[in-house]
């Protein structure tokens, strides 16, 4: 629950009769008949049936994320079971106005409408929540309390219902007494609805991010049983993921690109990214199939966040005072990503589908704690850096030395920093060879695979 007063469309009132005022009003036989959700999974409405045991008091409901305190108490970490003390008999909060004025202390949702309730009959109400009030990706418990109106004021009376969100599942338990509630009933479980991908295991660092991204509609699997976590992400794909996570906003500019058509799945994405300055090239081409690198990815996130300033975190392979330097420093402090080992960030390394959804999950849900890494990198930057000597590059005409691979240092013997540098170097060499149509034999391919295998084994690709 965000630290603000949030709206809840709800006021339970009963038809006032000739009967005298009784000690309290309470709902009975409470049950949720249906629930609706926003596209991102947040709870939107709960439709509830319940009985009413009093014929003389007007009442309302309110939702609080923390237990209201009885008179004389301090703190909010106690069990809420002594809520009886919050009745009209005399409490810390004696009126509705007083509660609203202190709402920031316990995350209050308040009512904005009225509804007549009938004594000894089944009544129905619909609780409405703004998007983000009850998110399924944040573990939280919400207490719905009943208040009774008497003598010109509303007074806290008893518990109505408890909503619990835990590990992607939202459940409810109706009140069974003034301060107790019954067994929980599942309303929606995102975990159960998430496809089981054969190539995504619970032990994988990207297990939770992948399930979250699929449930939120940010991306799908590559088939009913596969996610392809190691497949390279393109510019169009990563910006599409970010666009969907942002709520799929509609752009308001004309298409400036010659390589983007209305029929392309990334049409709105490209225009949105251009309009918001997330990716806004000066040229007339978007380059949708360009592989997404670590450097480009953090810049997209940084610009999406408004290009905020951040104290520099030095990496040996990121130029100081560049936009990349600002984006990387921000992303590290934001907990979106970290380095690839030693003092390197590897901005030119390509990103996989698993890495991209992991970055998204860290940005929107659970960030990394990079405090120790930031301290280490800052300290390392003040020390003398010894230049690194890499293995010799292959000759320009590879045919002249086909055994080049066999004479080099085994990947498993390299330090993380050396391995990253060697891997980046061989990728540059191969890109150059391909661009000039120079022959490459099996040996250099084997060398690249050897380096990549060790690179992945050490999990330096995150």
CSV table of C-alpha atoms in Angstrom, one decimal:
chain,number,residue,atom,x,y,z
A,1,UNK,CA,0.0,0.0,0.0
A,2,UNK,CA,1.6,3.3,-1.0
A,3,UNK,CA,2.1,5.9,1.7
A,4,UNK,CA,-0.8,8.1,0.7
A,5,UNK,CA,-4.6,8.2,1.1
A,6,UNK,CA,-6.0,5.9,-1.5
A,7,UNK,CA,-9.6,5.9,-2.8
A,8,UNK,CA,-12.0,3.1,-2.2
A,9,UNK,CA,-15.5,3.3,-3.7
A,10,UNK,CA,-17.5,2.2,-0.7
A,11,UNK,CA,-19.9,3.1,2.0
A,12,UNK,CA,-22.1,0.7,3.8
A,13,UNK,CA,-25.3,2.3,5.2
A,14,UNK,CA,-28.4,0.7,6.6
A,15,UNK,CA,-32.0,1.8,6.6
A,16,UNK,CA,-32.6,3.6,9.9
A,17,UNK,CA,-35.7,2.4,11.6
A,18,UNK,CA,-37.6,3.1,14.8
A,19,UNK,CA,-35.5,0.7,16.8
A,20,UNK,CA,-33.1,2.2,19.4
A,21,UNK,CA,-29.4,2.3,18.8
A,22,UNK,CA,-27.6,-1.0,19.7
A,23,UNK,CA,-24.1,-1.6,20.9
A,24,UNK,CA,-22.6,-2.3,17.4
A,25,UNK,CA,-23.4,-3.1,13.8
A,26,UNK,CA,-21.8,-6.0,12.1
A,27,UNK,CA,-21.8,-7.8,8.8
A,28,UNK,CA,-22.5,-11.6,8.7
A,29,UNK,CA,-21.9,-14.4,6.3
A,30,UNK,CA,-19.4,-12.5,4.3
A,31,UNK,CA,-18.3,-13.9,0.9
A,32,UNK,CA,-16.6,-12.7,-2.3
A,33,UNK,CA,-18.8,-13.6,-5.2
A,34,UNK,CA,-16.5,-12.4,-8.0
A,35,UNK,CA,-13.3,-10.4,-8.6
A,36,UNK,CA,-11.9,-8.4,-11.5
A,37,UNK,CA,-8.3,-7.4,-12.2
A,38,UNK,CA,-6.3,-4.8,-14.2
A,39,UNK,CA,-4.2,-5.9,-17.1
A,40,UNK,CA,-1.1,-6.0,-14.9
A,41,UNK,CA,-2.8,-8.3,-12.4
A,42,UNK,CA,-3.6,-5.7,-9.7
A,43,UNK,CA,-7.0,-6.2,-8.0
A,44,UNK,CA,-9.6,-3.9,-9.5
A,45,UNK,CA,-13.0,-4.8,-7.8
A,46,UNK,CA,-14.3,-7.3,-5.3
A,47,UNK,CA,-18.0,-8.0,-5.4
A,48,UNK,CA,-19.2,-9.1,-1.9
A,49,UNK,CA,-22.4,-10.5,-0.4
A,50,UNK,CA,-23.1,-10.3,3.3
A,51,UNK,CA,-25.8,-10.1,5.9
A,52,UNK,CA,-26.5,-7.3,8.4
A,53,UNK,CA,-27.3,-7.9,12.0
A,54,UNK,CA,-28.5,-4.4,13.1
A,55,UNK,CA,-31.5,-2.3,12.1
A,56,UNK,CA,-30.6,1.1,13.5
A,57,UNK,CA,-27.0,2.2,12.8
A,58,UNK,CA,-25.5,3.7,9.6
A,59,UNK,CA,-22.1,2.2,8.9
A,60,UNK,CA,-19.1,2.3,6.5
A,61,UNK,CA,-16.1,0.3,5.6
A,62,UNK,CA,-12.5,1.3,5.4
A,63,UNK,CA,-9.3,-0.5,4.3
A,64,UNK,CA,-6.1,-0.1,6.3
A,65,UNK,CA,-2.7,-1.7,5.7
A,66,UNK,CA,-1.7,-1.4,9.4
A,67,UNK,CA,-3.6,-2.1,12.5
A,68,UNK,CA,-5.3,0.9,14.1
A,69,UNK,CA,-4.0,1.5,17.6
A,70,UNK,CA,-6.1,1.4,20.7
A,71,UNK,CA,-5.8,4.2,23.3
A,72,UNK,CA,-2.5,4.1,25.1
A,73,UNK,CA,-0.8,1.9,22.6
A,74,UNK,CA,2.4,2.7,20.7
A,75,UNK,CA,3.7,1.1,17.5
A,76,UNK,CA,1.9,-0.9,14.9
A,77,UNK,CA,3.5,-4.3,15.0
A,78,UNK,CA,1.2,-5.9,17.6
A,79,UNK,CA,-1.4,-8.5,16.7
A,80,UNK,CA,-4.6,-6.7,15.7
A,81,UNK,CA,-6.8,-9.1,17.7
A,82,UNK,CA,-7.6,-6.6,20.4
A,83,UNK,CA,-9.6,-4.4,18.0
A,84,UNK,CA,-12.6,-4.6,20.3
A,85,UNK,CA,-10.9,-1.8,22.3
A,86,UNK,CA,-11.4,0.5,19.2
A,87,UNK,CA,-15.2,0.4,19.6
A,88,UNK,CA,-17.3,3.4,20.5
A,89,UNK,CA,-16.6,2.8,24.1
A,90,UNK,CA,-13.6,5.2,24.0
A,91,UNK,CA,-10.5,4.9,21.9
A,92,UNK,CA,-7.4,6.7,20.5
A,93,UNK,CA,-9.5,7.6,17.4
A,94,UNK,CA,-12.9,8.7,18.4
A,95,UNK,CA,-14.2,10.1,15.0
A,96,UNK,CA,-14.0,9.5,11.3
A,97,UNK,CA,-12.5,12.9,10.7
A,98,UNK,CA,-9.8,12.2,13.2
A,99,UNK,CA,-8.9,8.9,11.4
A,100,UNK,CA,-8.7,10.6,8.0
A,101,UNK,CA,-6.4,13.3,9.5
A,102,UNK,CA,-4.1,10.6,10.7
A,103,UNK,CA,-4.5,8.3,7.6
A,104,UNK,CA,-0.9,8.5,6.6
A,105,UNK,CA,0.0,6.6,9.8
A,106,UNK,CA,-1.7,3.4,8.7
A,107,UNK,CA,-2.3,3.6,4.9
A,108,UNK,CA,-6.0,4.3,4.9
A,109,UNK,CA,-8.4,3.8,2.0
A,110,UNK,CA,-11.6,5.8,2.5
A,111,UNK,CA,-15.1,5.7,1.1
A,112,UNK,CA,-16.6,8.1,-1.5
A,113,UNK,CA,-20.2,6.9,-2.0
A,114,UNK,CA,-23.2,5.7,-0.1
A,115,UNK,CA,-25.4,2.7,-0.3
A,116,UNK,CA,-28.5,1.6,1.8
A,117,UNK,CA,-28.2,-1.8,3.5
A,118,UNK,CA,-31.1,-4.0,4.7
A,119,UNK,CA,-31.4,-5.6,8.1
A,120,UNK,CA,-31.4,-9.5,8.2
A,121,UNK,CA,-31.1,-9.8,4.4
A,122,UNK,CA,-28.3,-10.4,1.9
A,123,UNK,CA,-26.6,-7.2,0.9
A,124,UNK,CA,-24.2,-6.7,-2.0
A,125,UNK,CA,-21.4,-4.2,-2.4
A,126,UNK,CA,-18.5,-3.7,-4.8
A,127,UNK,CA,-15.1,-2.6,-3.5
A,128,UNK,CA,-13.2,-0.6,-6.1
A,129,UNK,CA,-9.4,-0.2,-6.0
A,130,UNK,CA,-7.2,2.0,-8.0
A,131,UNK,CA,-4.5,0.3,-10.0
A,132,UNK,CA,-1.5,-0.3,-7.7
A,133,UNK,CA,-3.6,-0.4,-4.5
A,134,UNK,CA,-3.6,-4.2,-4.2
A,135,UNK,CA,-0.6,-5.4,-6.4
A,136,UNK,CA,0.0,-9.1,-6.9
A,137,UNK,CA,3.7,-8.6,-7.1
A,138,UNK,CA,4.1,-7.1,-3.6
A,139,UNK,CA,3.5,-9.3,-0.5
A,140,UNK,CA,1.1,-7.4,1.8
A,141,UNK,CA,-1.9,-7.9,4.1
A,142,UNK,CA,-4.8,-5.5,4.1
A,143,UNK,CA,-7.4,-5.2,6.8
A,144,UNK,CA,-11.0,-4.1,6.0
A,145,UNK,CA,-12.6,-2.6,9.1
A,146,UNK,CA,-16.2,-1.8,9.8
A,147,UNK,CA,-17.2,1.6,11.2
A,148,UNK,CA,-20.5,2.6,12.8
A,149,UNK,CA,-22.1,6.0,12.5
A,150,UNK,CA,-23.8,7.4,15.7
A,151,UNK,CA,-24.3,10.9,17.1
A,152,UNK,CA,-22.8,12.7,14.1
A,153,UNK,CA,-19.5,10.7,14.0
A,154,UNK,CA,-18.2,7.4,12.7
A,155,UNK,CA,-16.6,5.1,15.3
A,156,UNK,CA,-14.3,2.0,14.7
A,157,UNK,CA,-16.3,-1.1,15.4
A,158,UNK,CA,-14.9,-4.5,14.2
A,159,UNK,CA,-13.0,-6.4,11.5
A,160,UNK,CA,-14.8,-7.0,8.2
A,161,UNK,CA,-12.4,-9.0,6.0
A,162,UNK,CA,-8.7,-9.6,5.5
A,163,UNK,CA,-7.0,-9.6,2.0
A,164,UNK,CA,-3.6,-11.2,1.8
A,165,UNK,CA,-1.2,-11.1,-1.2
A,166,UNK,CA,1.7,-13.6,-1.0
A,167,UNK,CA,4.0,-14.9,-3.7
A,168,UNK,CA,1.8,-13.9,-6.5
A,169,UNK,CA,-1.5,-15.1,-5.0
A,170,UNK,CA,-4.3,-13.0,-3.6
A,171,UNK,CA,-6.6,-14.5,-1.0
A,172,UNK,CA,-9.4,-13.3,1.3
A,173,UNK,CA,-10.7,-14.4,4.7
A,174,UNK,CA,-14.1,-13.1,6.0
A,175,UNK,CA,-14.5,-12.1,9.6
A,176,UNK,CA,-15.9,-14.7,12.0
A,177,UNK,CA,-16.1,-12.5,15.1
A,178,UNK,CA,-15.3,-8.9,16.0
A,179,UNK,CA,-11.5,-9.4,15.8
A,180,UNK,CA,-11.1,-12.9,14.2
A,181,UNK,CA,-11.2,-14.2,10.6
A,182,UNK,CA,-11.7,-17.6,9.0
A,183,UNK,CA,-9.7,-19.6,6.5
A,184,UNK,CA,-8.3,-18.0,3.4
A,185,UNK,CA,-9.8,-18.6,0.0
A,186,UNK,CA,-7.8,-18.0,-3.1
A,187,UNK,CA,-9.1,-15.3,-5.4
A,188,UNK,CA,-6.3,-15.3,-8.0
A,189,UNK,CA,-3.0,-17.1,-8.2
A,190,UNK,CA,-0.5,-15.8,-10.8
A,191,UNK,CA,2.0,-18.6,-10.0
A,192,UNK,CA,-0.5,-21.3,-10.9
A,193,UNK,CA,-1.4,-19.6,-14.2
A,194,UNK,CA,2.2,-19.1,-15.3
A,195,UNK,CA,3.3,-21.6,-18.0
A,196,UNK,CA,5.9,-24.2,-17.0
A,197,UNK,CA,8.8,-23.8,-19.3
A,198,UNK,CA,11.2,-26.7,-19.8
A,199,UNK,CA,14.1,-24.3,-20.1
A,200,UNK,CA,13.3,-22.3,-17.0
A,201,UNK,CA,14.2,-24.0,-13.7
A,202,UNK,CA,13.5,-22.9,-10.1
A,203,UNK,CA,17.3,-22.8,-9.5
A,204,UNK,CA,17.8,-20.3,-12.4
A,205,UNK,CA,18.4,-16.6,-11.4
A,206,UNK,CA,15.8,-15.6,-13.9
A,207,UNK,CA,13.0,-18.0,-12.7
A,208,UNK,CA,11.0,-15.4,-10.8
A,209,UNK,CA,11.5,-12.6,-13.4
A,210,UNK,CA,10.4,-14.8,-16.3
A,211,UNK,CA,7.2,-15.9,-14.5
A,212,UNK,CA,6.5,-12.3,-13.5
A,213,UNK,CA,7.1,-11.0,-17.1
A,214,UNK,CA,4.8,-13.7,-18.6
A,215,UNK,CA,2.1,-13.1,-16.0
A,216,UNK,CA,2.2,-9.3,-16.6
A,217,UNK,CA,1.9,-9.8,-20.3
A,218,UNK,CA,5.4,-8.2,-20.9
A,219,UNK,CA,6.5,-11.2,-23.0
A,220,UNK,CA,5.5,-14.7,-23.9
A,221,UNK,CA,7.4,-17.9,-24.3
A,222,UNK,CA,8.8,-18.9,-27.7
A,223,UNK,CA,6.5,-21.9,-27.5
A,224,UNK,CA,4.0,-23.4,-25.1
A,225,UNK,CA,6.9,-25.2,-23.3
A,226,UNK,CA,10.0,-23.0,-23.9
A,227,UNK,CA,11.0,-19.5,-23.1
A,228,UNK,CA,14.5,-19.4,-24.8
A,229,UNK,CA,16.2,-17.6,-22.0
A,230,UNK,CA,19.6,-17.5,-23.8
A,231,UNK,CA,18.3,-16.1,-27.1
A,232,UNK,CA,19.7,-12.7,-28.0
A,233,UNK,CA,17.3,-9.8,-27.5
A,234,UNK,CA,16.9,-7.2,-30.3
A,235,UNK,CA,16.3,-3.5,-30.0
A,236,UNK,CA,12.6,-3.9,-31.0
A,237,UNK,CA,12.2,-6.7,-28.4
A,238,UNK,CA,13.7,-4.9,-25.4
A,239,UNK,CA,11.8,-1.7,-26.1
A,240,UNK,CA,8.6,-3.7,-26.5
A,241,UNK,CA,9.2,-5.3,-23.1
A,242,UNK,CA,9.8,-1.9,-21.5
A,243,UNK,CA,6.7,-0.4,-23.3
A,244,UNK,CA,4.4,-3.2,-22.1
A,245,UNK,CA,5.8,-2.9,-18.5
A,246,UNK,CA,5.0,0.8,-18.7
A,247,UNK,CA,1.4,0.0,-19.6
A,248,UNK,CA,1.6,0.0,-23.4
A,249,UNK,CA,1.0,3.8,-23.8
A,250,UNK,CA,-0.2,5.1,-27.2
A,251,UNK,CA,2.3,7.5,-29.0
A,252,UNK,CA,1.1,10.8,-30.4
A,253,UNK,CA,3.7,11.4,-33.1
A,254,UNK,CA,3.9,10.6,-36.7
A,255,UNK,CA,6.1,7.7,-37.9
A,256,UNK,CA,9.6,9.1,-38.6
A,257,UNK,CA,11.1,5.8,-39.6
A,258,UNK,CA,11.5,4.2,-43.1
A,259,UNK,CA,12.0,0.7,-41.6
A,260,UNK,CA,9.0,0.7,-39.3
A,261,UNK,CA,5.5,-0.2,-40.8
A,262,UNK,CA,2.1,0.0,-39.2
A,263,UNK,CA,1.9,-3.8,-39.4
A,264,UNK,CA,5.1,-4.3,-37.3
A,265,UNK,CA,4.4,-5.5,-33.8
A,266,UNK,CA,6.9,-2.8,-32.6
A,267,UNK,CA,5.2,0.1,-34.5
A,268,UNK,CA,3.8,1.9,-31.4
A,269,UNK,CA,6.9,0.9,-29.5
A,270,UNK,CA,9.3,2.6,-31.9
A,271,UNK,CA,7.2,5.8,-32.0
A,272,UNK,CA,6.7,5.8,-28.2
A,273,UNK,CA,10.5,5.4,-27.6
A,274,UNK,CA,11.2,8.2,-30.1
A,275,UNK,CA,8.6,10.5,-28.5
A,276,UNK,CA,9.8,9.9,-25.0
A,277,UNK,CA,13.5,10.2,-25.9
A,278,UNK,CA,14.2,6.6,-24.8
A,279,UNK,CA,15.6,5.8,-28.2
A,280,UNK,CA,15.6,8.8,-30.5
A,281,UNK,CA,18.2,8.4,-33.3
A,282,UNK,CA,18.9,11.3,-35.7
A,283,UNK,CA,18.6,9.0,-38.7
A,284,UNK,CA,15.4,7.9,-40.3
A,285,UNK,CA,15.9,4.3,-39.4
A,286,UNK,CA,15.0,2.5,-36.2
A,287,UNK,CA,17.1,-0.7,-36.7
A,288,UNK,CA,14.6,-3.1,-35.0
A,289,UNK,CA,16.8,-6.2,-35.4
A,290,UNK,CA,20.0,-4.6,-33.9
A,291,UNK,CA,21.1,-6.8,-31.0
A,292,UNK,CA,20.5,-5.2,-27.6
A,293,UNK,CA,23.8,-4.6,-25.7
A,294,UNK,CA,24.2,-4.1,-21.9
A,295,UNK,CA,25.1,-0.5,-22.5
A,296,UNK,CA,22.1,0.2,-24.7
A,297,UNK,CA,19.8,-1.5,-22.3
A,298,UNK,CA,20.8,0.6,-19.3
A,299,UNK,CA,20.6,3.7,-21.4
A,300,UNK,CA,17.0,2.8,-22.4
A,301,UNK,CA,16.1,2.3,-18.7
A,302,UNK,CA,17.9,5.5,-17.7
A,303,UNK,CA,16.1,7.7,-20.3
A,304,UNK,CA,12.8,6.0,-19.4
A,305,UNK,CA,13.3,7.1,-15.8
A,306,UNK,CA,14.0,10.7,-17.0
A,307,UNK,CA,17.8,10.6,-17.3
A,308,UNK,CA,18.3,11.2,-13.6
A,309,UNK,CA,21.7,12.3,-12.2
A,310,UNK,CA,23.7,9.9,-10.1
A,311,UNK,CA,27.0,9.8,-8.3
A,312,UNK,CA,29.5,8.1,-10.6
A,313,UNK,CA,30.3,4.4,-10.2
A,314,UNK,CA,33.6,3.9,-12.1
A,315,UNK,CA,34.1,0.9,-14.5
A,316,UNK,CA,37.3,0.5,-16.4
A,317,UNK,CA,35.4,-0.1,-19.7
A,318,UNK,CA,33.0,2.9,-19.4
A,319,UNK,CA,34.2,6.3,-20.4
A,320,UNK,CA,33.8,9.0,-17.8
A,321,UNK,CA,31.2,11.7,-18.2
A,322,UNK,CA,29.5,10.0,-21.2
A,323,UNK,CA,25.8,9.3,-21.2
A,324,UNK,CA,26.7,5.6,-20.9
A,325,UNK,CA,28.6,6.4,-17.7
A,326,UNK,CA,25.7,8.3,-16.3
A,327,UNK,CA,23.2,5.5,-17.2
A,328,UNK,CA,25.4,2.7,-15.8
A,329,UNK,CA,26.1,4.6,-12.6
A,330,UNK,CA,22.4,5.2,-12.1
A,331,UNK,CA,21.4,1.6,-13.0
A,332,UNK,CA,24.0,0.2,-10.5
A,333,UNK,CA,22.7,2.4,-7.7
A,334,UNK,CA,19.1,1.7,-8.7
A,335,UNK,CA,19.8,-2.1,-8.4
A,336,UNK,CA,18.9,-2.9,-12.0
A,337,UNK,CA,22.2,-4.6,-12.9
A,338,UNK,CA,25.8,-5.0,-11.8
A,339,UNK,CA,29.1,-5.5,-13.4
A,340,UNK,CA,30.4,-8.6,-15.2
A,341,UNK,CA,33.3,-9.1,-12.9
A,342,UNK,CA,36.3,-7.2,-11.6
A,343,UNK,CA,36.1,-3.6,-12.7
A,344,UNK,CA,34.3,-4.2,-16.0
A,345,UNK,CA,30.7,-3.6,-17.1
A,346,UNK,CA,31.0,-5.1,-20.6
A,347,UNK,CA,28.7,-2.5,-22.3
A,348,UNK,CA,29.1,-4.2,-25.7
A,349,UNK,CA,28.1,-7.6,-24.6
A,350,UNK,CA,24.7,-8.6,-26.0
A,351,UNK,CA,21.7,-9.2,-23.7
A,352,UNK,CA,19.6,-12.4,-23.6
A,353,UNK,CA,15.8,-12.6,-23.1
A,354,UNK,CA,16.5,-13.9,-19.5
A,355,UNK,CA,18.7,-10.9,-18.7
A,356,UNK,CA,16.2,-8.4,-20.1
A,357,UNK,CA,13.3,-9.6,-18.0
A,358,UNK,CA,15.6,-9.8,-15.0
A,359,UNK,CA,16.5,-6.1,-15.5
A,360,UNK,CA,12.8,-5.3,-15.8
A,361,UNK,CA,11.9,-7.2,-12.7
A,362,UNK,CA,14.7,-5.5,-10.7
A,363,UNK,CA,13.5,-2.0,-11.9
A,364,UNK,CA,9.8,-2.5,-11.4
A,365,UNK,CA,9.7,-5.0,-8.4
A,366,UNK,CA,12.8,-6.1,-6.5
A,367,UNK,CA,16.1,-4.2,-7.0
A,368,UNK,CA,19.5,-5.6,-6.2
A,369,UNK,CA,21.5,-4.4,-3.2
A,370,UNK,CA,24.7,-3.2,-4.9
A,371,UNK,CA,26.1,-1.2,-1.9
A,372,UNK,CA,29.1,-3.5,-1.4
A,373,UNK,CA,29.9,-3.6,-5.2
A,374,UNK,CA,29.7,0.2,-5.4
A,375,UNK,CA,32.1,0.5,-2.5
A,376,UNK,CA,34.5,-2.0,-4.1
A,377,UNK,CA,34.4,-0.3,-7.5
A,378,UNK,CA,34.9,3.2,-6.0
A,379,UNK,CA,37.9,1.9,-4.0
A,380,UNK,CA,39.4,0.1,-7.0
A,381,UNK,CA,39.2,3.2,-9.1
A,382,UNK,CA,41.6,5.0,-6.7
A,383,UNK,CA,44.2,2.2,-7.0
A,384,UNK,CA,46.8,1.8,-9.7
A,385,UNK,CA,45.4,-0.4,-12.6
A,386,UNK,CA,47.9,-2.7,-14.2
A,387,UNK,CA,47.4,-3.0,-18.0
A,388,UNK,CA,46.1,-6.4,-19.1
A,389,UNK,CA,47.9,-8.4,-21.9
A,390,UNK,CA,45.6,-10.4,-24.0
A,391,UNK,CA,46.3,-13.5,-26.1
A,392,UNK,CA,47.6,-12.6,-29.6
A,393,UNK,CA,45.0,-12.0,-32.2
A,394,UNK,CA,44.7,-14.3,-35.2
A,395,UNK,CA,46.2,-13.2,-38.5
A,396,UNK,CA,44.0,-11.2,-40.8
A,397,UNK,CA,44.0,-14.1,-43.3
A,398,UNK,CA,43.0,-16.9,-41.0
A,399,UNK,CA,44.2,-19.5,-43.6
A,400,UNK,CA,47.8,-18.7,-42.8
A,401,UNK,CA,47.5,-20.0,-39.2
A,402,UNK,CA,44.7,-22.5,-38.8
A,403,UNK,CA,46.2,-23.8,-35.5
A,404,UNK,CA,45.9,-20.4,-33.8
A,405,UNK,CA,43.3,-21.6,-31.3
A,406,UNK,CA,45.5,-24.4,-30.0
A,407,UNK,CA,48.2,-22.1,-28.8
A,408,UNK,CA,46.2,-20.0,-26.4
A,409,UNK,CA,45.5,-19.8,-22.7
A,410,UNK,CA,42.6,-22.1,-21.6
A,411,UNK,CA,39.5,-20.2,-20.6
A,412,UNK,CA,39.2,-21.9,-17.3
A,413,UNK,CA,42.6,-20.6,-16.2
A,414,UNK,CA,41.6,-16.9,-16.8
A,415,UNK,CA,40.5,-14.4,-14.2
A,416,UNK,CA,37.0,-13.0,-14.6
A,417,UNK,CA,38.4,-9.7,-15.9
A,418,UNK,CA,40.7,-11.5,-18.4
A,419,UNK,CA,37.9,-13.8,-19.6
A,420,UNK,CA,35.5,-11.0,-20.2
A,421,UNK,CA,38.2,-9.0,-22.1
A,422,UNK,CA,39.2,-12.1,-24.2
A,423,UNK,CA,35.5,-12.8,-25.1
A,424,UNK,CA,34.8,-9.2,-26.1
A,425,UNK,CA,38.0,-9.1,-28.1
A,426,UNK,CA,37.2,-12.3,-30.1
A,427,UNK,CA,33.7,-11.0,-30.8
A,428,UNK,CA,35.1,-7.8,-32.3
A,429,UNK,CA,37.6,-9.9,-34.4
A,430,UNK,CA,34.9,-12.1,-35.8
A,431,UNK,CA,32.6,-9.2,-36.5
A,432,UNK,CA,35.4,-7.6,-38.4
A,433,UNK,CA,36.2,-10.8,-40.4
A,434,UNK,CA,32.5,-11.2,-41.3
A,435,UNK,CA,32.3,-7.5,-42.4
A,436,UNK,CA,35.2,-8.0,-44.8
A,437,UNK,CA,34.2,-11.5,-45.9
A,438,UNK,CA,37.4,-13.1,-44.6
A,439,UNK,CA,37.5,-16.9,-44.2
A,440,UNK,CA,37.3,-18.3,-40.7
A,441,UNK,CA,37.9,-21.9,-39.9
A,442,UNK,CA,36.5,-24.2,-37.2
A,443,UNK,CA,39.3,-23.3,-34.7
A,444,UNK,CA,38.3,-19.7,-34.1
A,445,UNK,CA,34.7,-20.7,-33.7
A,446,UNK,CA,35.8,-23.3,-31.2
A,447,UNK,CA,37.7,-20.6,-29.4
A,448,UNK,CA,34.7,-18.3,-29.1
A,449,UNK,CA,32.5,-21.2,-27.8
A,450,UNK,CA,35.2,-22.1,-25.3
A,451,UNK,CA,35.3,-18.6,-24.0
A,452,UNK,CA,31.5,-18.3,-24.0
A,453,UNK,CA,31.0,-21.6,-22.1
A,454,UNK,CA,33.3,-20.5,-19.3
A,455,UNK,CA,31.8,-17.0,-19.4
A,456,UNK,CA,28.3,-18.5,-18.9
A,457,UNK,CA,29.5,-21.1,-16.3
A,458,UNK,CA,30.7,-18.2,-14.1
A,459,UNK,CA,27.4,-16.4,-14.7
A,460,UNK,CA,29.2,-13.3,-16.0
A,461,UNK,CA,26.4,-12.7,-18.5
A,462,UNK,CA,24.1,-11.1,-16.0
